């Protein structure tokens, strides 16, 4: 949902792209600040994703790197923008994001000899740095470990992964997100892929509906399963390294990452009450391009939104109701999407006996 040329929204019942509506009067549609800063374009992409098969281990560049990659390889990196992202779980949702605490990775090197075999040149130095090194030394050792893993020969990866799956595959897995259970699952989806071993290096996030996490530039992540709302800055730039049949750019990925590490809770983004509303919360990541509002109404309840300074895209994910502005009323049902121009007030009302849930992306400068 948005105006990005790779997948532009269209006005319902027509072939008119949303971008054409915005272009007619971008200052009115987006608000003068957003229109000026983002060259008359909606600065975010808004998505609903349903993950049955894991999506690739990837990261997105910051603006400086994005501009460099776009200049050097425009056929691969098609724009010069960064792509920070936020995901909000609609169902139970499993993802990987950021590097684990280093003591956990050290423990996995001892527990899983197949993992250690692929990083034998850097494992000892990593363990030493993890135990006693400075923060700079820890990050450098983590980078060396990750680089050795990602650059391991395909034959070596296949051999060690097959040994690992054979050793643990017959064991009963009571925890679906344990490292062993994830290894078996991911290898069934991407056989002999080096990305399976990232289970031992990346945090695993287990989200409940309404939980959210933020993925900043140069931050490794992957989606494993579940449904989510996703919002991101307007860009196509993806740098992949595992769990994918698509192009991998391992040298760029290894070099670009921040190698921040720590507990998974640091990745979570807590919503706060939206000022002036009774039934809405806002997920507001530390970037300017977007925030997302979640509105939950019981049957018959309503929520009024006073004019916001930037453009909004609203999608209904559950329930039925009516959206009313100063002139008209519109039916709301799951999958219905509305573009709301800047400074427009409107009311969302749930039908009697029909609880309603909607998500609204917005940009407020």
Tab-separated table of N, CA, C and O in Angstrom, residues 105-179:
chain	number	residue	atom	x	y	z
A	105	UNK	N	26.085	-17.317	21.976
A	105	UNK	CA	26.756	-17.821	20.774
A	105	UNK	C	27.930	-18.709	21.165
A	105	UNK	O	28.139	-19.788	20.576
A	106	UNK	N	28.697	-18.301	22.183
A	106	UNK	CA	29.809	-19.137	22.662
A	106	UNK	C	29.307	-20.492	23.129
A	106	UNK	O	29.925	-21.527	22.841
A	107	UNK	N	28.206	-20.496	23.832
A	107	UNK	CA	27.632	-21.752	24.293
A	107	UNK	C	27.224	-22.656	23.147
A	107	UNK	O	27.437	-23.887	23.201
A	108	UNK	N	26.662	-22.064	22.084
A	108	UNK	CA	26.256	-22.878	20.931
A	108	UNK	C	27.478	-23.454	20.196
A	108	UNK	O	27.408	-24.550	19.650
A	109	UNK	N	28.580	-22.725	20.187
A	109	UNK	CA	29.801	-23.263	19.580
A	109	UNK	C	30.247	-24.526	20.309
A	109	UNK	O	30.746	-25.478	19.679
A	110	UNK	N	30.063	-24.557	21.624
A	110	UNK	CA	30.429	-25.742	22.397
A	110	UNK	C	29.407	-26.863	22.243
A	110	UNK	O	29.766	-28.041	22.223
A	111	UNK	N	28.127	-26.490	22.118
A	111	UNK	CA	27.050	-27.488	22.098
A	111	UNK	C	26.888	-28.144	20.734
A	111	UNK	O	26.515	-29.322	20.643
A	112	UNK	N	27.166	-27.387	19.680
A	112	UNK	CA	26.917	-27.875	18.321
A	112	UNK	C	28.234	-27.907	17.541
A	112	UNK	O	28.638	-26.894	16.930
A	113	UNK	N	28.923	-29.041	17.549
A	113	UNK	CA	30.221	-29.131	16.849
A	113	UNK	C	30.102	-28.863	15.358
A	113	UNK	O	31.081	-28.435	14.727
A	114	UNK	N	28.945	-29.095	14.780
A	114	UNK	CA	28.753	-28.826	13.351
A	114	UNK	C	28.849	-27.325	13.065
A	114	UNK	O	29.371	-26.915	12.020
A	115	UNK	N	28.342	-26.512	13.976
A	115	UNK	CA	28.467	-25.062	13.875
A	115	UNK	C	29.936	-24.660	14.022
A	115	UNK	O	30.480	-23.907	13.211
A	116	UNK	N	30.585	-25.198	15.046
A	116	UNK	CA	31.985	-24.871	15.289
A	116	UNK	C	32.861	-25.250	14.092
A	116	UNK	O	33.815	-24.528	13.755
A	117	UNK	N	32.534	-26.349	13.429
A	117	UNK	CA	33.366	-26.817	12.312
A	117	UNK	C	33.396	-25.815	11.165
A	117	UNK	O	34.388	-25.737	10.428
A	118	UNK	N	32.335	-25.034	11.006
A	118	UNK	CA	32.267	-24.072	9.906
A	118	UNK	C	32.963	-22.755	10.234
A	118	UNK	O	33.191	-21.931	9.339
A	119	UNK	N	33.295	-22.539	11.501
A	119	UNK	CA	33.935	-21.284	11.923
A	119	UNK	C	35.197	-21.571	12.731
A	119	UNK	O	35.543	-20.837	13.654
A	120	UNK	N	35.887	-22.641	12.371
A	120	UNK	CA	37.018	-23.112	13.177
A	120	UNK	C	38.147	-22.096	13.262
A	120	UNK	O	38.895	-22.063	14.246
A	121	UNK	N	38.309	-21.262	12.251
A	121	UNK	CA	39.411	-20.295	12.262
A	121	UNK	C	39.174	-19.136	13.223
A	121	UNK	O	40.128	-18.537	13.725
A	122	UNK	N	37.917	-18.817	13.468
A	122	UNK	CA	37.602	-17.636	14.282
A	122	UNK	C	36.957	-17.968	15.620
A	122	UNK	O	36.794	-17.073	16.452
A	123	UNK	N	36.589	-19.225	15.853
A	123	UNK	CA	35.821	-19.582	17.051
A	123	UNK	C	36.584	-19.293	18.336
A	123	UNK	O	36.032	-18.703	19.282
A	124	UNK	N	37.857	-19.700	18.408
A	124	UNK	CA	38.610	-19.511	19.648
A	124	UNK	C	38.776	-18.026	19.967
A	124	UNK	O	38.586	-17.596	21.113
A	125	UNK	N	39.131	-17.232	18.962
A	125	UNK	CA	39.275	-15.795	19.184
A	125	UNK	C	37.959	-15.154	19.592
A	125	UNK	O	37.943	-14.233	20.423
A	126	UNK	N	36.868	-15.639	19.007
A	126	UNK	CA	35.566	-15.097	19.375
A	126	UNK	C	35.259	-15.383	20.843
A	126	UNK	O	34.819	-14.487	21.580
A	127	UNK	N	35.466	-16.613	21.266
A	127	UNK	CA	35.164	-16.968	22.657
A	127	UNK	C	35.990	-16.123	23.626
A	127	UNK	O	35.480	-15.664	24.664
A	128	UNK	N	37.254	-15.905	23.287
A	128	UNK	CA	38.107	-15.102	24.150
A	128	UNK	C	37.612	-13.661	24.224
A	128	UNK	O	37.500	-13.074	25.306
A	129	UNK	N	37.299	-13.088	23.069
A	129	UNK	CA	36.812	-11.708	23.054
A	129	UNK	C	35.466	-11.591	23.769
A	129	UNK	O	35.222	-10.614	24.490
A	130	UNK	N	34.597	-12.574	23.574
A	130	UNK	CA	33.289	-12.542	24.225
A	130	UNK	C	33.418	-12.550	25.733
A	130	UNK	O	32.617	-11.938	26.448
A	131	UNK	N	34.445	-13.228	26.230
A	131	UNK	CA	34.616	-13.358	27.677
A	131	UNK	C	35.319	-12.166	28.302
A	131	UNK	O	34.939	-11.700	29.383
A	132	UNK	N	36.344	-11.629	27.626
A	132	UNK	CA	37.186	-10.625	28.279
A	132	UNK	C	37.474	-9.387	27.431
A	132	UNK	O	38.134	-8.459	27.906
A	133	UNK	N	37.018	-9.342	26.193
A	133	UNK	CA	37.387	-8.258	25.302
A	133	UNK	C	36.635	-6.966	25.565
A	133	UNK	O	35.590	-6.941	26.237
A	134	UNK	N	37.173	-5.892	25.021
A	134	UNK	CA	36.453	-4.615	25.023
A	134	UNK	C	35.277	-4.712	24.060
A	134	UNK	O	35.160	-5.661	23.279
A	135	UNK	N	34.401	-3.710	24.079
A	135	UNK	CA	33.243	-3.751	23.180
A	135	UNK	C	33.693	-3.740	21.722
A	135	UNK	O	33.133	-4.457	20.887
A	136	UNK	N	34.715	-2.957	21.414
A	136	UNK	CA	35.219	-2.937	20.039
A	136	UNK	C	35.779	-4.295	19.645
A	136	UNK	O	35.565	-4.773	18.515
A	137	UNK	N	36.489	-4.938	20.556
A	137	UNK	CA	37.040	-6.271	20.272
A	137	UNK	C	35.937	-7.307	20.119
A	137	UNK	O	36.019	-8.205	19.270
A	138	UNK	N	34.895	-7.183	20.911
A	138	UNK	CA	33.762	-8.110	20.802
A	138	UNK	C	33.091	-7.982	19.444
A	138	UNK	O	32.778	-8.989	18.794
A	139	UNK	N	32.863	-6.760	19.003
A	139	UNK	CA	32.206	-6.558	17.710
A	139	UNK	C	33.083	-7.062	16.565
A	139	UNK	O	32.573	-7.665	15.607
A	140	UNK	N	34.375	-6.825	16.649
A	140	UNK	CA	35.271	-7.292	15.597
A	140	UNK	C	35.301	-8.818	15.554
A	140	UNK	O	35.288	-9.420	14.467
A	141	UNK	N	35.321	-9.461	16.705
A	141	UNK	CA	35.324	-10.926	16.750
A	141	UNK	C	34.004	-11.490	16.235
A	141	UNK	O	33.977	-12.521	15.546
A	142	UNK	N	32.914	-10.822	16.569
A	142	UNK	CA	31.607	-11.255	16.070
A	142	UNK	C	31.552	-11.128	14.553
A	142	UNK	O	31.037	-12.023	13.859
A	143	UNK	N	32.084	-10.043	14.030
A	143	UNK	CA	32.125	-9.859	12.578
A	143	UNK	C	32.952	-10.957	11.911
A	143	UNK	O	32.542	-11.525	10.875
A	144	UNK	N	34.089	-11.307	12.485
A	144	UNK	CA	34.924	-12.352	11.907
A	144	UNK	C	34.216	-13.705	11.935
A	144	UNK	O	34.299	-14.481	10.971
A	145	UNK	N	33.523	-13.988	13.030
A	145	UNK	CA	32.796	-15.254	13.135
A	145	UNK	C	31.686	-15.324	12.094
A	145	UNK	O	31.526	-16.336	11.387
A	146	UNK	N	30.906	-14.248	11.984
A	146	UNK	CA	29.804	-14.217	11.039
A	146	UNK	C	30.316	-14.293	9.605
A	146	UNK	O	29.748	-14.990	8.765
A	147	UNK	N	31.402	-13.598	9.324
A	147	UNK	CA	31.969	-13.612	7.977
A	147	UNK	C	32.441	-15.007	7.601
A	147	UNK	O	32.211	-15.463	6.463
A	148	UNK	N	33.089	-15.702	8.536
A	148	UNK	CA	33.554	-17.054	8.222
A	148	UNK	C	32.379	-17.983	7.957
A	148	UNK	O	32.416	-18.804	7.033
A	149	UNK	N	31.322	-17.847	8.756
A	149	UNK	CA	30.140	-18.680	8.535
A	149	UNK	C	29.508	-18.393	7.183
A	149	UNK	O	29.227	-19.310	6.395
A	150	UNK	N	29.283	-17.130	6.880
A	150	UNK	CA	28.601	-16.773	5.636
A	150	UNK	C	29.420	-17.109	4.392
A	150	UNK	O	28.864	-17.300	3.310
A	151	UNK	N	30.736	-17.198	4.550
A	151	UNK	CA	31.604	-17.509	3.411
A	151	UNK	C	32.033	-18.967	3.375
A	151	UNK	O	32.885	-19.340	2.551
A	152	UNK	N	31.473	-19.780	4.237
A	152	UNK	CA	31.824	-21.203	4.242
A	152	UNK	C	31.468	-21.845	2.903
A	152	UNK	O	30.467	-21.484	2.267
A	153	UNK	N	32.285	-22.787	2.465
A	153	UNK	CA	32.045	-23.488	1.204
A	153	UNK	C	30.719	-24.236	1.254
A	153	UNK	O	30.360	-24.831	2.284
A	154	UNK	N	30.012	-24.216	0.138
A	154	UNK	CA	28.679	-24.843	0.092
A	154	UNK	C	28.746	-26.321	0.453
A	154	UNK	O	27.854	-26.840	1.156
A	155	UNK	N	29.772	-27.014	0.009
A	155	UNK	CA	29.891	-28.442	0.324
A	155	UNK	C	30.081	-28.661	1.818
A	155	UNK	O	29.517	-29.613	2.387
A	156	UNK	N	30.862	-27.785	2.446
A	156	UNK	CA	31.065	-27.904	3.892
A	156	UNK	C	29.779	-27.624	4.650
A	156	UNK	O	29.443	-28.305	5.628
A	157	UNK	N	29.049	-26.607	4.209
A	157	UNK	CA	27.771	-26.282	4.848
A	157	UNK	C	26.806	-27.458	4.740
A	157	UNK	O	26.178	-27.864	5.729
A	158	UNK	N	26.678	-28.020	3.544
A	158	UNK	CA	25.761	-29.145	3.336
A	158	UNK	C	26.149	-30.329	4.209
A	158	UNK	O	25.294	-30.970	4.841
A	159	UNK	N	27.456	-30.628	4.263
A	159	UNK	CA	27.911	-31.778	5.054
A	159	UNK	C	27.594	-31.584	6.543
A	159	UNK	O	27.021	-32.478	7.194
A	160	UNK	N	27.952	-30.430	7.090
A	160	UNK	CA	27.742	-30.202	8.519
A	160	UNK	C	26.266	-30.082	8.857
A	160	UNK	O	25.827	-30.538	9.923
A	161	UNK	N	25.482	-29.492	7.973
A	161	UNK	CA	24.058	-29.352	8.241
A	161	UNK	C	23.367	-30.707	8.200
A	161	UNK	O	22.500	-31.007	9.039
A	162	UNK	N	23.739	-31.551	7.264
A	162	UNK	CA	23.165	-32.894	7.211
A	162	UNK	C	23.534	-33.701	8.453
A	162	UNK	O	22.694	-34.436	8.996
A	163	UNK	N	24.773	-33.558	8.914
A	163	UNK	CA	25.179	-34.239	10.151
A	163	UNK	C	24.351	-33.738	11.328
A	163	UNK	O	23.894	-34.528	12.167
A	164	UNK	N	24.170	-32.422	11.402
A	164	UNK	CA	23.427	-31.835	12.512
A	164	UNK	C	21.975	-32.294	12.503
A	164	UNK	O	21.435	-32.712	13.541
A	165	UNK	N	21.324	-32.231	11.343
A	165	UNK	CA	19.921	-32.620	11.253
A	165	UNK	C	19.759	-34.110	11.569
A	165	UNK	O	18.805	-34.525	12.237
A	166	UNK	N	20.697	-34.925	11.125
A	166	UNK	CA	20.640	-36.366	11.416
A	166	UNK	C	20.770	-36.611	12.910
A	166	UNK	O	20.085	-37.467	13.480
A	167	UNK	N	21.633	-35.825	13.568
A	167	UNK	CA	21.869	-36.012	14.999
A	167	UNK	C	20.689	-35.568	15.843
A	167	UNK	O	20.350	-36.201	16.849
A	168	UNK	N	20.043	-34.472	15.468
A	168	UNK	CA	18.974	-33.922	16.312
A	168	UNK	C	17.581	-34.181	15.767
A	168	UNK	O	16.590	-33.987	16.481
A	169	UNK	N	17.491	-34.613	14.507
A	169	UNK	CA	16.184	-34.710	13.859
A	169	UNK	C	15.242	-35.684	14.504
A	169	UNK	O	14.016	-35.502	14.466
A	170	UNK	N	15.775	-36.736	15.123
A	170	UNK	CA	14.908	-37.731	15.746
A	170	UNK	C	14.502	-37.387	17.161
A	170	UNK	O	13.686	-38.094	17.763
A	171	UNK	N	15.062	-36.301	17.697
A	171	UNK	CA	14.742	-35.915	19.066
A	171	UNK	C	13.404	-35.187	19.120
A	171	UNK	O	13.098	-34.380	18.248
A	172	UNK	N	12.634	-35.464	20.150
A	172	UNK	CA	11.339	-34.782	20.296
A	172	UNK	C	11.584	-33.327	20.683
A	172	UNK	O	12.358	-33.032	21.601
A	173	UNK	N	10.924	-32.414	19.962
A	173	UNK	CA	11.098	-30.983	20.187
A	173	UNK	C	9.850	-30.421	20.852
A	173	UNK	O	8.824	-30.228	20.216
A	174	UNK	N	9.953	-30.173	22.160
A	174	UNK	CA	8.790	-29.649	22.884
A	174	UNK	C	8.632	-28.142	22.682
A	174	UNK	O	7.550	-27.590	22.868
A	175	UNK	N	9.716	-27.479	22.289
A	175	UNK	CA	9.696	-26.028	22.091
A	175	UNK	C	9.895	-25.738	20.607
A	175	UNK	O	10.966	-25.991	20.052
A	176	UNK	N	8.874	-25.183	19.966
A	176	UNK	CA	8.921	-24.962	18.517
A	176	UNK	C	9.932	-23.909	18.108
A	176	UNK	O	10.279	-23.809	16.934
A	177	UNK	N	10.420	-23.109	19.059
A	177	UNK	CA	11.389	-22.071	18.725
A	177	UNK	C	12.755	-22.337	19.350
A	177	UNK	O	13.593	-21.441	19.411
A	178	UNK	N	12.977	-23.558	19.809
A	178	UNK	CA	14.310	-23.913	20.279
A	178	UNK	C	15.256	-23.927	19.083
A	178	UNK	O	14.825	-24.105	17.932
A	179	UNK	N	16.555	-23.743	19.313
A	179	UNK	CA	17.491	-23.808	18.182
A	179	UNK	C	17.374	-25.100	17.383
A	179	UNK	O	17.414	-25.075	16.144
